Coordinates of C-alpha atoms in Angstrom, one line a residue:
M1 CA 0.0 0.0 0.0
T2 CA 1.4 3.4 -1.0
T3 CA 1.4 6.4 1.4
T4 CA -1.4 8.0 -0.6
E5 CA -3.6 4.9 -0.1
L6 CA -3.3 4.9 3.7
P7 CA -6.3 6.0 5.8
L8 CA -6.3 9.7 6.7
V9 CA -7.0 10.8 10.2
P10 CA -9.1 14.0 9.7
H11 CA -9.8 17.0 11.9
W12 CA -13.2 17.1 13.7
I13 CA -14.9 20.4 13.2
D14 CA -18.6 21.3 13.8
G15 CA -19.4 17.8 15.1
A16 CA -18.2 15.9 12.0
P17 CA -15.0 14.7 10.3
Y18 CA -13.3 17.5 8.4
P19 CA -10.8 16.0 5.9
S20 CA -7.8 18.0 4.9
A21 CA -8.1 19.6 1.5
G22 CA -5.0 17.9 0.2
G23 CA -2.6 19.8 2.4
R24 CA 0.2 18.7 4.6
T25 CA 0.1 15.3 6.4
A26 CA 2.3 13.3 8.7
D27 CA 2.9 9.6 9.1
V28 CA 1.3 7.6 12.0
Y29 CA 3.2 4.5 13.0
D30 CA 2.4 1.2 14.7
P31 CA 5.5 1.2 17.0
A32 CA 5.3 -2.6 17.6
L33 CA 5.4 -3.2 13.8
G34 CA 7.6 -0.3 12.8
I35 CA 5.4 0.6 9.9
V36 CA 3.3 3.5 8.8
T37 CA -0.4 2.5 9.2
K38 CA -2.1 5.8 8.4
R39 CA -1.6 9.5 7.8
V40 CA -2.8 12.5 9.8
A41 CA -3.9 15.9 8.4
L42 CA -1.8 18.9 9.6
A43 CA -3.9 22.0 9.9
D44 CA -3.3 25.1 7.8
A45 CA -4.4 28.7 8.6
T46 CA -7.8 28.1 6.9
E47 CA -8.6 25.0 8.9
I48 CA -7.4 26.6 12.2
A49 CA -9.8 29.5 11.5
A50 CA -12.7 27.2 10.7
A51 CA -12.2 25.2 13.9
I52 CA -12.1 28.2 16.2
A53 CA -15.0 29.9 14.4
S54 CA -17.1 26.8 14.8
A55 CA -16.2 26.5 18.5
R56 CA -17.0 30.1 19.2
K57 CA -20.4 29.9 17.7
A58 CA -21.2 26.6 19.5
Q59 CA -19.9 27.9 22.8
E60 CA -22.3 30.8 22.9
Q61 CA -25.3 28.4 22.6
W62 CA -23.8 25.7 24.9
A63 CA -23.3 28.2 27.7
E64 CA -26.9 29.2 27.6
L65 CA -28.1 25.7 28.3
S66 CA -29.0 24.9 31.9
L67 CA -26.5 23.2 34.1
A68 CA -28.9 20.2 34.3
R69 CA -28.9 19.9 30.5
R70 CA -25.1 20.1 30.3
Q71 CA -24.7 17.6 33.1
S72 CA -26.9 15.1 31.3
V73 CA -24.5 15.1 28.4
L74 CA -21.6 14.5 30.7
F75 CA -23.3 11.6 32.4
R76 CA -24.1 10.0 29.0
F77 CA -20.5 10.5 27.9
R78 CA -19.3 8.8 31.1
E79 CA -21.6 5.8 30.5
L80 CA -20.5 5.4 26.9
L81 CA -16.8 5.6 27.8
E82 CA -17.2 3.0 30.6
A83 CA -18.9 0.6 28.2
R84 CA -16.6 1.0 25.2
K85 CA -13.1 1.9 26.7
P86 CA -11.6 -1.4 25.4
E87 CA -12.0 0.0 21.9
L88 CA -10.1 3.1 22.9
A89 CA -7.4 1.1 24.6
E90 CA -6.8 -0.8 21.3
I91 CA -6.4 2.4 19.4
I92 CA -3.9 3.7 22.0
T93 CA -1.8 0.6 21.9
A94 CA -1.8 0.5 18.1
E95 CA -0.4 4.1 17.8
H96 CA 1.5 4.6 21.1
G97 CA 2.7 1.1 21.8
K98 CA 1.9 0.8 25.5
V99 CA 0.4 -2.5 26.5
L100 CA -3.4 -2.9 26.5
S101 CA -3.6 -3.1 30.3
D102 CA -1.7 0.2 30.7
A103 CA -3.9 1.8 28.0
L104 CA -7.0 0.7 30.0
G105 CA -5.5 2.2 33.1
E106 CA -4.8 5.5 31.4
I107 CA -8.5 5.7 30.3
S108 CA -9.7 4.9 33.8
R109 CA -7.7 7.7 35.3
G110 CA -9.1 10.1 32.7
Q111 CA -12.5 8.8 33.5
E112 CA -12.1 10.0 37.1
V113 CA -12.1 13.6 35.8
V114 CA -15.2 12.9 33.7
E115 CA -16.9 11.7 36.9
F116 CA -15.7 14.8 38.8
A117 CA -17.1 17.0 36.0
C118 CA -20.5 15.2 36.3
G119 CA -20.8 16.9 39.7
L120 CA -19.5 20.3 38.5
A121 CA -22.7 22.1 39.5
H122 CA -21.6 21.8 43.1
H123 CA -18.1 23.3 42.3
L124 CA -19.6 26.1 40.3
K125 CA -21.5 27.5 43.2
G126 CA -20.7 31.1 44.1
E127 CA -20.7 32.8 47.5
F128 CA -23.2 35.2 49.0
S129 CA -22.9 37.8 51.8
E130 CA -26.1 39.6 52.9
Q131 CA -26.2 43.2 54.3
V132 CA -22.5 44.0 53.8
S133 CA -23.7 47.6 53.9
A134 CA -27.1 49.1 54.6
G135 CA -29.4 47.4 52.1
V136 CA -26.4 46.0 50.1
D137 CA -25.7 42.4 49.3
V138 CA -22.7 40.9 47.4
H139 CA -22.5 37.6 45.6
S140 CA -20.1 35.9 43.2
V141 CA -20.6 33.7 40.1
R142 CA -18.3 31.6 38.0
Q143 CA -18.9 31.9 34.2
P144 CA -17.2 30.1 31.3
L145 CA -14.3 31.7 29.5
G146 CA -15.4 30.9 25.9
V147 CA -13.2 28.9 23.6
V148 CA -10.3 27.1 25.2
G149 CA -7.4 25.2 23.6
V150 CA -5.9 21.9 24.9
I151 CA -2.5 20.8 23.5
S152 CA -1.7 17.3 24.6
P153 CA 1.4 15.0 24.3
F154 CA 1.8 11.6 22.7
N155 CA 2.4 9.6 25.9
F156 CA -1.2 9.8 27.2
P157 CA -3.5 10.4 24.2
A158 CA -6.7 9.8 26.3
M159 CA -5.9 10.7 29.9
V160 CA -4.1 14.0 29.5
P161 CA -6.9 15.6 27.3
A162 CA -9.4 14.2 29.8
W163 CA -7.6 16.2 32.6
F164 CA -9.0 19.3 30.9
F165 CA -11.9 18.9 28.5
P166 CA -14.6 17.4 30.9
I167 CA -14.3 20.3 33.3
A168 CA -14.0 22.9 30.6
I169 CA -17.1 21.6 28.8
A170 CA -19.2 21.1 31.9
A171 CA -18.4 24.7 32.9
G172 CA -19.9 25.9 29.6
N173 CA -16.8 26.3 27.4
A174 CA -16.0 25.0 24.0
V175 CA -12.8 23.0 23.6
V176 CA -10.4 22.8 20.7
L177 CA -8.1 19.8 21.2
K178 CA -4.7 19.6 19.4
P179 CA -3.5 16.1 20.0
S180 CA 0.0 14.8 19.2
E181 CA 0.4 14.0 15.6
K182 CA 2.1 10.7 16.6
D183 CA -1.1 9.2 18.0
P184 CA -4.1 11.3 16.9
S185 CA -6.9 8.6 16.5
A186 CA -7.8 8.5 20.2
A187 CA -9.0 12.2 20.0
I188 CA -11.2 11.5 17.0
W189 CA -12.7 8.4 18.8
M190 CA -13.5 10.6 21.8
A191 CA -15.1 13.3 19.5
E192 CA -17.4 10.6 18.1
L193 CA -18.3 9.5 21.6
W194 CA -19.2 13.1 22.5
R195 CA -21.5 13.3 19.5
E196 CA -23.2 10.1 20.5
A197 CA -23.6 11.5 24.0
G198 CA -25.5 14.4 22.6
L199 CA -22.9 17.2 22.7
P200 CA -23.7 19.9 20.1
G201 CA -21.4 20.1 17.2
G202 CA -18.5 22.6 17.7
V203 CA -18.3 22.2 21.5
F204 CA -15.6 19.6 21.2
T205 CA -13.3 20.1 18.2
V206 CA -10.1 18.2 17.2
L207 CA -7.6 20.2 15.3
N208 CA -4.7 17.9 14.2
G209 CA -1.4 19.5 13.4
D210 CA 2.1 20.5 14.4
K211 CA 3.6 23.8 15.4
E212 CA 1.5 25.8 13.0
A213 CA -1.7 24.6 14.8
V214 CA -0.1 25.3 18.2
D215 CA 0.8 28.8 17.1
G216 CA -2.6 29.3 15.6
L217 CA -4.3 28.6 18.9
L218 CA -1.9 30.7 20.9
A219 CA -2.3 33.8 18.7
H220 CA -6.0 33.6 17.8
P221 CA -8.0 36.3 19.7
D222 CA -11.1 34.1 20.1
V223 CA -9.1 31.5 22.2
A224 CA -9.3 32.6 25.8
A225 CA -7.1 30.0 27.5
I226 CA -4.5 27.2 26.8
S227 CA -3.9 24.0 28.7
F228 CA -0.6 22.3 27.6
V229 CA 1.4 19.2 28.6
G230 CA 4.7 18.4 27.1
S231 CA 8.4 19.0 27.4
T232 CA 9.8 21.9 29.5
P233 CA 11.2 24.0 26.6
I234 CA 7.8 23.8 24.7
A235 CA 5.9 24.4 27.9
K236 CA 7.9 27.6 28.5
Y237 CA 7.3 28.7 24.9
V238 CA 3.6 28.1 25.2
Y239 CA 3.4 30.0 28.5
E240 CA 5.3 33.0 27.3
T241 CA 3.6 33.2 23.9
G242 CA 0.1 32.7 25.3
A243 CA 0.8 35.4 28.0
K244 CA 1.9 37.7 25.2
Y245 CA -1.4 37.4 23.6
G246 CA -3.3 37.9 26.8
K247 CA -4.4 34.3 27.4
R248 CA -4.8 32.4 30.6
V249 CA -2.2 29.5 30.4
Q250 CA -1.4 26.4 32.3
A251 CA 1.7 24.7 30.8
L252 CA 2.9 21.5 32.4
G253 CA 6.5 20.6 31.5
G254 CA 9.0 17.8 31.9
A255 CA 10.4 16.0 34.9
K256 CA 13.2 14.1 36.5
N257 CA 11.4 12.2 39.3
H258 CA 13.4 10.7 42.1
M259 CA 12.8 7.9 44.5
L260 CA 14.6 8.4 47.9
V261 CA 15.2 5.0 49.5
L262 CA 16.1 5.0 53.2
P263 CA 17.9 2.0 54.8
D264 CA 14.8 0.9 56.8
A265 CA 12.7 0.6 53.7
D266 CA 11.1 -2.7 52.7
L267 CA 13.4 -3.5 49.8
D268 CA 11.1 -6.0 48.1
L269 CA 8.3 -3.4 48.0
T270 CA 10.8 -0.8 46.9
A271 CA 12.1 -3.0 44.1
D272 CA 8.6 -3.8 42.8
A273 CA 7.8 0.0 42.9
A274 CA 11.0 0.8 41.0
I275 CA 10.1 -1.7 38.2
N276 CA 6.5 -0.4 37.9
A277 CA 7.4 3.3 38.0
G278 CA 10.6 3.1 36.0
F279 CA 9.5 0.8 33.1
G280 CA 5.8 1.0 32.9
S281 CA 4.7 2.5 29.5
A282 CA 8.3 2.1 28.4
G283 CA 9.2 5.0 30.8
E284 CA 7.3 7.4 28.6
R285 CA 5.5 9.0 31.6
C286 CA 6.1 12.5 33.1
M287 CA 5.6 10.8 36.5
A288 CA 8.0 7.9 35.8
I289 CA 10.7 7.3 38.4
S290 CA 14.0 7.8 36.6
V291 CA 16.4 8.1 39.5
A292 CA 16.6 5.9 42.6
V293 CA 18.5 7.9 45.3
V294 CA 19.6 5.1 47.7
V295 CA 20.9 5.8 51.2
E296 CA 23.7 3.4 52.0
P297 CA 24.3 0.7 53.0
V298 CA 21.3 -0.9 51.1
A299 CA 22.2 0.1 47.4
D300 CA 23.8 -3.2 46.5
A301 CA 20.8 -5.2 47.9
L302 CA 18.3 -3.0 46.1
V303 CA 20.1 -3.1 42.8
E304 CA 20.2 -6.9 43.0
K305 CA 16.5 -7.1 43.7
I306 CA 15.6 -4.8 40.8
T307 CA 17.9 -6.7 38.5
E308 CA 16.2 -10.0 39.4
R309 CA 12.8 -8.6 38.6
M310 CA 13.9 -7.1 35.3
S311 CA 14.9 -10.5 34.1
A312 CA 11.3 -11.7 34.3
L313 CA 9.8 -8.8 32.3
R314 CA 8.4 -9.7 28.9
I315 CA 9.0 -7.0 26.3
G316 CA 6.9 -7.1 23.1
D317 CA 3.8 -6.2 21.2
G318 CA 1.3 -4.7 23.7
R319 CA -1.5 -6.8 22.1
R320 CA 0.2 -10.1 23.1
G321 CA 0.0 -9.8 26.9
C322 CA 3.5 -8.4 27.4
D323 CA 4.7 -6.3 30.3
M324 CA 6.2 -3.5 28.3
G325 CA 5.9 -2.4 24.7
P326 CA 8.0 -0.4 22.2
L327 CA 8.9 3.3 22.3
V328 CA 6.7 5.6 20.2
T329 CA 9.1 6.3 17.3
R330 CA 12.4 5.0 16.0
T331 CA 13.9 8.4 16.5
H332 CA 12.9 8.5 20.1
R333 CA 14.1 5.0 20.6
D334 CA 17.5 5.9 19.3
K335 CA 17.7 9.0 21.4
V336 CA 16.9 7.1 24.6
A337 CA 19.4 4.3 23.7
S338 CA 22.1 6.9 23.3
Y339 CA 22.1 7.7 27.0
L340 CA 23.6 4.2 27.7
D341 CA 26.6 5.3 25.7
I342 CA 26.7 8.5 27.7
A343 CA 26.5 6.6 30.9
A344 CA 29.5 4.4 30.0
E345 CA 31.5 7.4 29.0
D346 CA 30.8 9.1 32.3
G347 CA 32.0 6.1 34.3
A348 CA 28.6 4.7 35.4
T349 CA 28.0 1.0 35.6
I350 CA 25.5 -0.4 33.1
V351 CA 23.9 -3.3 35.1
V352 CA 21.2 -4.1 32.5
D353 CA 21.5 -3.0 28.9
G354 CA 18.1 -2.8 27.2
R355 CA 19.7 -2.6 23.7
S356 CA 20.1 -6.4 23.7
V357 CA 16.4 -7.2 24.3
R358 CA 14.7 -9.9 22.3
P359 CA 11.1 -8.7 22.0
D360 CA 8.0 -10.7 21.4
G361 CA 7.2 -8.7 18.4
A362 CA 8.2 -7.7 14.9
P363 CA 11.9 -7.1 14.5
E364 CA 11.2 -3.8 12.8
G365 CA 9.5 -2.5 16.0
F366 CA 10.9 0.4 18.0
W367 CA 12.3 -1.8 20.8
L368 CA 14.5 -0.9 23.8
G369 CA 14.4 -3.1 26.8
P370 CA 14.5 -1.8 30.4
S371 CA 17.9 -0.6 31.4
L372 CA 19.5 -0.2 34.8
I373 CA 22.5 2.1 35.4
D374 CA 24.3 2.2 38.8
R375 CA 26.7 4.7 40.3
V376 CA 25.5 7.5 38.0
P377 CA 27.5 10.7 38.5
T378 CA 25.2 13.7 39.2
G379 CA 27.0 15.7 36.6
S380 CA 26.2 13.2 33.9
R381 CA 23.4 14.0 31.3
V382 CA 21.9 10.7 32.3
Y383 CA 21.2 12.3 35.7
T384 CA 20.4 15.9 34.7
E385 CA 18.2 15.4 31.5
E386 CA 14.7 14.0 31.1
I387 CA 15.3 10.8 29.2
F388 CA 11.7 9.8 28.8
G389 CA 12.3 6.1 28.3
P390 CA 12.9 2.8 30.2
V391 CA 16.2 3.8 31.8
L392 CA 16.5 3.8 35.6
A393 CA 19.5 5.5 37.2
V394 CA 20.8 4.7 40.7
V395 CA 22.6 7.4 42.7
R396 CA 24.2 6.4 46.0
V397 CA 24.2 8.9 49.0
N398 CA 25.3 8.6 52.6
S399 CA 22.4 10.2 54.4
Y400 CA 18.8 11.4 54.2
E401 CA 19.9 15.0 54.2
E402 CA 22.2 14.4 51.2
G403 CA 19.4 12.8 49.3
V404 CA 17.0 15.7 50.0
E405 CA 19.6 18.3 49.1
L406 CA 20.3 16.4 45.8
I407 CA 16.6 16.3 44.8
N408 CA 15.9 19.9 45.8
A409 CA 18.9 21.1 43.7
G410 CA 17.3 19.8 40.5
S411 CA 15.6 22.1 38.0
F412 CA 12.5 20.0 37.8
G413 CA 9.9 19.7 40.5
N414 CA 7.1 17.4 39.2
G415 CA 6.9 14.3 41.5
T416 CA 9.0 12.4 43.9
A417 CA 8.7 9.5 46.4
I418 CA 10.2 8.3 49.6
F419 CA 10.4 4.7 50.7
T420 CA 10.7 4.1 54.4
N421 CA 9.0 2.6 57.4
D422 CA 9.8 5.7 59.5
G423 CA 6.8 7.9 59.8
G424 CA 8.8 10.8 61.2
A425 CA 11.2 10.7 58.2
A426 CA 8.3 10.6 55.8
R427 CA 6.6 13.6 57.4
R428 CA 9.8 15.5 57.4
F429 CA 10.4 14.6 53.7
Q430 CA 7.0 15.8 52.6
R431 CA 7.6 19.2 54.3
E432 CA 11.1 19.7 53.1
I433 CA 11.0 18.5 49.5
K434 CA 10.5 21.1 46.8
V435 CA 8.2 19.3 44.3
G436 CA 4.5 19.5 43.5
M437 CA 3.5 15.8 44.1
I438 CA 4.8 13.5 46.7
G439 CA 4.5 9.8 47.3
V440 CA 5.1 8.0 50.6
N441 CA 5.8 4.3 49.6
V442 CA 3.8 5.2 46.5
P443 CA 6.0 5.4 43.4
I444 CA 3.8 7.3 41.0
P445 CA 2.0 9.9 43.1
V446 CA -0.6 11.1 40.6
P447 CA -3.5 12.6 42.6
V448 CA -7.1 11.5 42.2
A449 CA -9.3 13.8 40.2
T450 CA -10.7 15.6 43.3
F451 CA -7.1 16.9 43.9
S452 CA -5.1 18.8 41.3
F453 CA -2.1 17.7 39.2
G454 CA 1.0 19.8 38.6
G455 CA 4.6 20.3 39.6
W456 CA 6.9 23.1 40.7
K457 CA 9.9 24.9 39.2
E458 CA 10.7 23.9 35.5
S459 CA 7.9 21.3 35.6
M460 CA 5.0 23.9 35.7
F461 CA 4.4 27.3 34.2
G462 CA 1.3 29.1 35.4
D463 CA -0.3 29.3 38.8
T464 CA -3.4 27.0 38.2
K465 CA -2.9 23.3 38.0
A466 CA -4.9 20.6 36.2
H467 CA -8.2 19.1 37.2
G468 CA -9.8 19.2 40.7
A469 CA -10.8 22.6 42.2
E470 CA -7.8 24.2 40.4
G471 CA -9.2 23.1 37.1
V472 CA -12.6 24.6 37.9
K473 CA -10.9 27.9 38.7
F474 CA -8.9 27.8 35.5
F475 CA -11.8 27.3 33.1
T476 CA -14.1 29.9 34.7
A477 CA -14.0 33.6 35.3
L478 CA -15.0 34.9 38.7
K479 CA -17.5 37.7 38.7
A480 CA -18.6 39.7 41.9
V481 CA -22.0 41.4 41.9
T482 CA -23.0 44.1 44.4
T483 CA -26.7 44.8 44.7
R484 CA -29.0 47.3 46.5
W485 CA -32.7 47.1 46.5
T486 CA -34.6 49.8 48.4
D487 CA -38.2 49.7 49.5
P488 CA -40.6 52.6 48.5
G489 CA -40.3 54.4 51.9
E490 CA -36.5 54.3 51.8
R491 CA -36.4 55.7 48.2
A492 CA -38.5 58.7 49.3
T493 CA -36.1 59.3 52.2
V494 CA -33.1 59.1 49.9
A495 CA -34.7 61.5 47.4
A496 CA -35.5 64.1 50.1
S497 CA -32.0 63.9 51.4
A498 CA -30.5 64.5 48.0
Q499 CA -32.7 67.6 47.5
G500 CA -31.5 69.1 50.8
G501 CA -27.8 68.3 50.7
G502 CA -27.0 67.7 47.0
I503 CA -25.3 64.7 45.5
N504 CA -22.4 63.1 47.4
L505 CA -19.4 62.6 45.2
G506 CA -17.3 60.9 47.9
F507 CA -16.1 57.3 47.7
P508 CA -18.9 54.9 48.8
Q509 CA -18.8 54.1 52.5
N510 CA -20.0 50.9 54.2
D511 CA -22.7 52.0 56.7

């Protein structure tokens, strides 16, 4: 089959597929097979304008519907997603490569936010103060922003968009989603599900594309806010550019997540956690543990236990019941593998080299097995850079204090974990560590939907985090209303006073 004969992933505009008019496209791969399986349209200026115009028109009508009507669509979407999420998991595995069980887990975590949004009427309630001055009351309301853009990464094509769009839509906004061009089909599937749930056309739009689409959303005057997840350099660009155009922006960047292991930790539990958090989804998670900071004298024992568990992992096609799949592209696979050469050059010890893996899958797939590197120097790029692959580094320290100082000195501040049986040490750690999300004997501390997701430092740009109460604040504008209603007798008194003393031009006083 030639490239021109491959299926085309279209845009989704005004509630229907919107094929590209013969413009630019990009290849979409099946990472486990190493072949192009479809193409995706890349939006041009005309398509960007059409998407935003449709969203703006639809939003005005959607916001006028009652909360009860909007909530009924959210409930229907939730039920359809629950019934059909195995379909979505297969799409994710075919384009991203993660195993089916992991894809299902991703969808379930996104579904938590849908369920949170189903009760958004409670979170949209304003406040009321009576008689703040004589005959004066004040109340507040939260209203939708208008059209909002969501720019999501390749590693979670369902969960990350679902951090944002359920709350935005429930609050009365219209969403233009720009998914990763590496795995765009999940977004189209969700758009079809929204239509089936009864969402009016234009309220949920999918605009496929690359930098041109991103810049179009950032610059367009009808887009009020941008939610972004991706690498730190691009997050910073999105934040700065969006701010220049007067937009509200939340831009979640990269990470270098540490696991601090104290000598009293349960090493079997810790080794299991390191395997799960380091190699799940081929390490392509912003919350992956990429560095184990081990307080001596337990590093040798922990490295041995991790190595034993790694030997039992089955690497291969995610549709074959394997533990870990391929990386998303050949280019990314080669970049991640290059860090093993860097580690050797910097004097680290390569305990397990994933380049020698024998996968249960097509030889042409983008394979790299889990890799374990011990005694990594903290000046090495293996330690300082976000690798975003199945590479776990071990750094040895002599004390709790040394470990905390090392973690806090890093430029990222997304998530971290401590493994210990000492409650006092755990409490001290969660107070002293400078990151946004902390796990205590929990390796991937992603909060549930009722709390908010987001890091500190170079891992987060903007002051409002994802989902939870923070998400409600981000997707709504707060309005305060001050009212005075006078009875007929009071109006007569006020009128008589004005005739005798003139009009008072002073600043209003609270009586």
